[in-house]
Amino acid sequence: FINVDASLIKNNRFEFFHDNINLQLRFEFFNVLNRVNLQGIDANLNDSNFGKSTNTYDPRIIQLGARIVF
């Protein structure tokens, strides 16, 4: 099982009516390399799918977010 995750965060400061406001933009990437990770290996000796994977984990996922701190 190999999975590489990464995130980028950008902080932006603004002044709004003499108050400091921080806008945080987030970019999160899960399974960046989009590698296929197998799961659910069939262990039934009498099954024709014995030893084969029957499912995979999630593919690449990108999540975007914003946060305002004042």
mmCIF file with all atom_site columns, N, CA and C in Angstrom, residues 21-54:
data_model
loop_
_atom_site.group_PDB
_atom_site.id
_atom_site.type_symbol
_atom_site.label_atom_id
_atom_site.label_alt_id
_atom_site.label_comp_id
_atom_site.label_asym_id
_atom_site.label_entity_id
_atom_site.label_seq_id
_atom_site.pdbx_PDB_ins_code
_atom_site.Cartn_x
_atom_site.Cartn_y
_atom_site.Cartn_z
_atom_site.occupancy
_atom_site.B_iso_or_equiv
_atom_site.pdbx_formal_charge
_atom_site.auth_seq_id
_atom_site.auth_comp_id
_atom_site.auth_asym_id
_atom_site.auth_atom_id
_atom_site.pdbx_PDB_model_num
ATOM 1   N N  . ILE A 1 21 ? -7.677  41.052  8.640  1.00 0.00 ? 21 ILE A N  1
ATOM 2   C CA . ILE A 1 21 ? -8.401  39.839  8.266  1.00 0.00 ? 21 ILE A CA 1
ATOM 3   C C  . ILE A 1 21 ? -7.433  38.927  7.524  1.00 0.00 ? 21 ILE A C  1
ATOM 4   N N  . ASN A 1 22 ? -7.443  37.658  7.893  1.00 0.00 ? 22 ASN A N  1
ATOM 5   C CA . ASN A 1 22 ? -6.573  36.676  7.263  1.00 0.00 ? 22 ASN A CA 1
ATOM 6   C C  . ASN A 1 22 ? -7.440  35.704  6.454  1.00 0.00 ? 22 ASN A C  1
ATOM 7   N N  . LEU A 1 23 ? -7.186  35.635  5.156  1.00 0.00 ? 23 LEU A N  1
ATOM 8   C CA . LEU A 1 23 ? -7.883  34.693  4.278  1.00 0.00 ? 23 LEU A CA 1
ATOM 9   C C  . LEU A 1 23 ? -6.911  33.569  3.954  1.00 0.00 ? 23 LEU A C  1
ATOM 10  N N  . GLN A 1 24 ? -7.275  32.365  4.344  1.00 0.00 ? 24 GLN A N  1
ATOM 11  C CA . GLN A 1 24 ? -6.418  31.202  4.114  1.00 0.00 ? 24 GLN A CA 1
ATOM 12  C C  . GLN A 1 24 ? -7.045  30.332  3.026  1.00 0.00 ? 24 GLN A C  1
ATOM 13  N N  . LEU A 1 25 ? -6.289  30.107  1.950  1.00 0.00 ? 25 LEU A N  1
ATOM 14  C CA . LEU A 1 25 ? -6.725  29.226  0.868  1.00 0.00 ? 25 LEU A CA 1
ATOM 15  C C  . LEU A 1 25 ? -5.976  27.906  0.993  1.00 0.00 ? 25 LEU A C  1
ATOM 16  N N  . ARG A 1 26 ? -6.708  26.790  0.929  1.00 0.00 ? 26 ARG A N  1
ATOM 17  C CA . ARG A 1 26 ? -6.103  25.464  1.104  1.00 0.00 ? 26 ARG A CA 1
ATOM 18  C C  . ARG A 1 26 ? -6.377  24.607  -0.123 1.00 0.00 ? 26 ARG A C  1
ATOM 19  N N  . PHE A 1 27 ? -5.344  23.929  -0.568 1.00 0.00 ? 27 PHE A N  1
ATOM 20  C CA . PHE A 1 27 ? -5.441  22.966  -1.662 1.00 0.00 ? 27 PHE A CA 1
ATOM 21  C C  . PHE A 1 27 ? -4.855  21.660  -1.140 1.00 0.00 ? 27 PHE A C  1
ATOM 22  N N  . GLU A 1 28 ? -5.682  20.628  -1.036 1.00 0.00 ? 28 GLU A N  1
ATOM 23  C CA . GLU A 1 28 ? -5.225  19.349  -0.495 1.00 0.00 ? 28 GLU A CA 1
ATOM 24  C C  . GLU A 1 28 ? -5.393  18.268  -1.550 1.00 0.00 ? 28 GLU A C  1
ATOM 25  N N  . PHE A 1 29 ? -4.366  17.469  -1.705 1.00 0.00 ? 29 PHE A N  1
ATOM 26  C CA . PHE A 1 29 ? -4.344  16.404  -2.704 1.00 0.00 ? 29 PHE A CA 1
ATOM 27  C C  . PHE A 1 29 ? -4.098  15.075  -1.994 1.00 0.00 ? 29 PHE A C  1
ATOM 28  N N  . PHE A 1 30 ? -4.962  14.105  -2.229 1.00 0.00 ? 30 PHE A N  1
ATOM 29  C CA . PHE A 1 30 ? -4.821  12.777  -1.648 1.00 0.00 ? 30 PHE A CA 1
ATOM 30  C C  . PHE A 1 30 ? -4.544  11.791  -2.775 1.00 0.00 ? 30 PHE A C  1
ATOM 31  N N  . ASN A 1 31 ? -3.597  10.887  -2.561 1.00 0.00 ? 31 ASN A N  1
ATOM 32  C CA . ASN A 1 31 ? -3.136  9.930   -3.575 1.00 0.00 ? 31 ASN A CA 1
ATOM 33  C C  . ASN A 1 31 ? -2.645  10.697  -4.808 1.00 0.00 ? 31 ASN A C  1
ATOM 34  N N  . VAL A 1 32 ? -1.685  11.584  -4.586 1.00 0.00 ? 32 VAL A N  1
ATOM 35  C CA . VAL A 1 32 ? -1.163  12.486  -5.618 1.00 0.00 ? 32 VAL A CA 1
ATOM 36  C C  . VAL A 1 32 ? -0.700  11.730  -6.855 1.00 0.00 ? 32 VAL A C  1
ATOM 37  N N  . LEU A 1 33 ? -0.032  10.606  -6.678 1.00 0.00 ? 33 LEU A N  1
ATOM 38  C CA . LEU A 1 33 ? 0.511   9.849   -7.807 1.00 0.00 ? 33 LEU A CA 1
ATOM 39  C C  . LEU A 1 33 ? -0.545  8.997   -8.508 1.00 0.00 ? 33 LEU A C  1
ATOM 40  N N  . ASN A 1 34 ? -1.753  8.962   -7.952 1.00 0.00 ? 34 ASN A N  1
ATOM 41  C CA . ASN A 1 34 ? -2.874  8.203   -8.510 1.00 0.00 ? 34 ASN A CA 1
ATOM 42  C C  . ASN A 1 34 ? -2.512  6.727   -8.705 1.00 0.00 ? 34 ASN A C  1
ATOM 43  N N  . ARG A 1 35 ? -1.794  6.194   -7.730 1.00 0.00 ? 35 ARG A N  1
ATOM 44  C CA . ARG A 1 35 ? -1.381  4.793   -7.767 1.00 0.00 ? 35 ARG A CA 1
ATOM 45  C C  . ARG A 1 35 ? -2.562  3.903   -7.384 1.00 0.00 ? 35 ARG A C  1
ATOM 46  N N  . VAL A 1 36 ? -2.715  2.791   -8.080 1.00 0.00 ? 36 VAL A N  1
ATOM 47  C CA . VAL A 1 36 ? -3.779  1.836   -7.771 1.00 0.00 ? 36 VAL A CA 1
ATOM 48  C C  . VAL A 1 36 ? -3.335  0.994   -6.581 1.00 0.00 ? 36 VAL A C  1
ATOM 49  N N  . ASN A 1 37 ? -4.101  1.054   -5.491 1.00 0.00 ? 37 ASN A N  1
ATOM 50  C CA . ASN A 1 37 ? -3.844  0.244   -4.307 1.00 0.00 ? 37 ASN A CA 1
ATOM 51  C C  . ASN A 1 37 ? -4.960  -0.788  -4.204 1.00 0.00 ? 37 ASN A C  1
ATOM 52  N N  . LEU A 1 38 ? -4.584  -2.044  -4.262 1.00 0.00 ? 38 LEU A N  1
ATOM 53  C CA . LEU A 1 38 ? -5.563  -3.123  -4.290 1.00 0.00 ? 38 LEU A CA 1
ATOM 54  C C  . LEU A 1 38 ? -6.024  -3.482  -2.888 1.00 0.00 ? 38 LEU A C  1
ATOM 55  N N  . GLN A 1 39 ? -7.262  -3.926  -2.785 1.00 0.00 ? 39 GLN A N  1
ATOM 56  C CA . GLN A 1 39 ? -7.810  -4.418  -1.526 1.00 0.00 ? 39 GLN A CA 1
ATOM 57  C C  . GLN A 1 39 ? -8.765  -5.555  -1.836 1.00 0.00 ? 39 GLN A C  1
ATOM 58  N N  . GLY A 1 40 ? -9.160  -6.280  -0.829 1.00 0.00 ? 40 GLY A N  1
ATOM 59  C CA . GLY A 1 40 ? -10.142 -7.350  -0.999 1.00 0.00 ? 40 GLY A CA 1
ATOM 60  C C  . GLY A 1 40 ? -9.619  -8.532  -1.790 1.00 0.00 ? 40 GLY A C  1
ATOM 61  N N  . ILE A 1 41 ? -8.442  -9.063  -1.419 1.00 0.00 ? 41 ILE A N  1
ATOM 62  C CA . ILE A 1 41 ? -7.902  -10.238 -2.095 1.00 0.00 ? 41 ILE A CA 1
ATOM 63  C C  . ILE A 1 41 ? -8.777  -11.435 -1.742 1.00 0.00 ? 41 ILE A C  1
ATOM 64  N N  . ASP A 1 42 ? -9.242  -12.152 -2.754 1.00 0.00 ? 42 ASP A N  1
ATOM 65  C CA . ASP A 1 42 ? -10.113 -13.314 -2.555 1.00 0.00 ? 42 ASP A CA 1
ATOM 66  C C  . ASP A 1 42 ? -9.286  -14.480 -2.016 1.00 0.00 ? 42 ASP A C  1
ATOM 67  N N  . ALA A 1 43 ? -9.644  -14.977 -0.820 1.00 0.00 ? 43 ALA A N  1
ATOM 68  C CA . ALA A 1 43 ? -8.885  -16.045 -0.167 1.00 0.00 ? 43 ALA A CA 1
ATOM 69  C C  . ALA A 1 43 ? -9.628  -17.375 -0.169 1.00 0.00 ? 43 ALA A C  1
ATOM 70  N N  . ASN A 1 44 ? -10.736 -17.477 -0.892 1.00 0.00 ? 44 ASN A N  1
ATOM 71  C CA . ASN A 1 44 ? -11.509 -18.718 -0.950 1.00 0.00 ? 44 ASN A CA 1
ATOM 72  C C  . ASN A 1 44 ? -10.880 -19.649 -1.983 1.00 0.00 ? 44 ASN A C  1
ATOM 73  N N  . LEU A 1 45 ? -10.369 -20.798 -1.533 1.00 0.00 ? 45 LEU A N  1
ATOM 74  C CA . LEU A 1 45 ? -9.697  -21.745 -2.430 1.00 0.00 ? 45 LEU A CA 1
ATOM 75  C C  . LEU A 1 45 ? -10.618 -22.297 -3.512 1.00 0.00 ? 45 LEU A C  1
ATOM 76  N N  . ASN A 1 46 ? -11.913 -22.370 -3.245 1.00 0.00 ? 46 ASN A N  1
ATOM 77  C CA . ASN A 1 46 ? -12.862 -22.951 -4.194 1.00 0.00 ? 46 ASN A CA 1
ATOM 78  C C  . ASN A 1 46 ? -13.402 -21.934 -5.203 1.00 0.00 ? 46 ASN A C  1
ATOM 79  N N  . ASP A 1 47 ? -13.019 -20.702 -5.080 1.00 0.00 ? 47 ASP A N  1
ATOM 80  C CA . ASP A 1 47 ? -13.518 -19.642 -5.957 1.00 0.00 ? 47 ASP A CA 1
ATOM 81  C C  . ASP A 1 47 ? -12.593 -19.483 -7.164 1.00 0.00 ? 47 ASP A C  1
ATOM 82  N N  . SER A 1 48 ? -13.184 -19.205 -8.318 1.00 0.00 ? 48 SER A N  1
ATOM 83  C CA . SER A 1 48 ? -12.373 -19.018 -9.528 1.00 0.00 ? 48 SER A CA 1
ATOM 84  C C  . SER A 1 48 ? -11.555 -17.722 -9.476 1.00 0.00 ? 48 SER A C  1
ATOM 85  N N  . ASN A 1 49 ? -11.894 -16.812 -8.571 1.00 0.00 ? 49 ASN A N  1
ATOM 86  C CA . ASN A 1 49 ? -11.155 -15.559 -8.405 1.00 0.00 ? 49 ASN A CA 1
ATOM 87  C C  . ASN A 1 49 ? -10.115 -15.644 -7.291 1.00 0.00 ? 49 ASN A C  1
ATOM 88  N N  . PHE A 1 50 ? -9.730  -16.839 -6.880 1.00 0.00 ? 50 PHE A N  1
ATOM 89  C CA . PHE A 1 50 ? -8.781  -17.010 -5.783 1.00 0.00 ? 50 PHE A CA 1
ATOM 90  C C  . PHE A 1 50 ? -7.478  -16.257 -6.067 1.00 0.00 ? 50 PHE A C  1
ATOM 91  N N  . GLY A 1 51 ? -7.052  -15.459 -5.101 1.00 0.00 ? 51 GLY A N  1
ATOM 92  C CA . GLY A 1 51 ? -5.801  -14.715 -5.220 1.00 0.00 ? 51 GLY A CA 1
ATOM 93  C C  . GLY A 1 51 ? -5.905  -13.423 -6.000 1.00 0.00 ? 51 GLY A C  1
ATOM 94  N N  . LYS A 1 52 ? -7.071  -13.113 -6.523 1.00 0.00 ? 52 LYS A N  1
ATOM 95  C CA . LYS A 1 52 ? -7.247  -11.884 -7.298 1.00 0.00 ? 52 LYS A CA 1
ATOM 96  C C  . LYS A 1 52 ? -7.865  -10.793 -6.426 1.00 0.00 ? 52 LYS A C  1
ATOM 97  N N  . SER A 1 53 ? -7.531  -9.564  -6.752 1.00 0.00 ? 53 SER A N  1
ATOM 98  C CA . SER A 1 53 ? -8.112  -8.437  -6.045 1.00 0.00 ? 53 SER A CA 1
ATOM 99  C C  . SER A 1 53 ? -9.522  -8.192  -6.571 1.00 0.00 ? 53 SER A C  1
ATOM 100 N N  . THR A 1 54 ? -10.427 -7.905  -5.659 1.00 0.00 ? 54 THR A N  1
ATOM 101 C CA . THR A 1 54 ? -11.816 -7.664  -6.057 1.00 0.00 ? 54 THR A CA 1
ATOM 102 C C  . THR A 1 54 ? -12.222 -6.195  -5.927 1.00 0.00 ? 54 THR A C  1
#
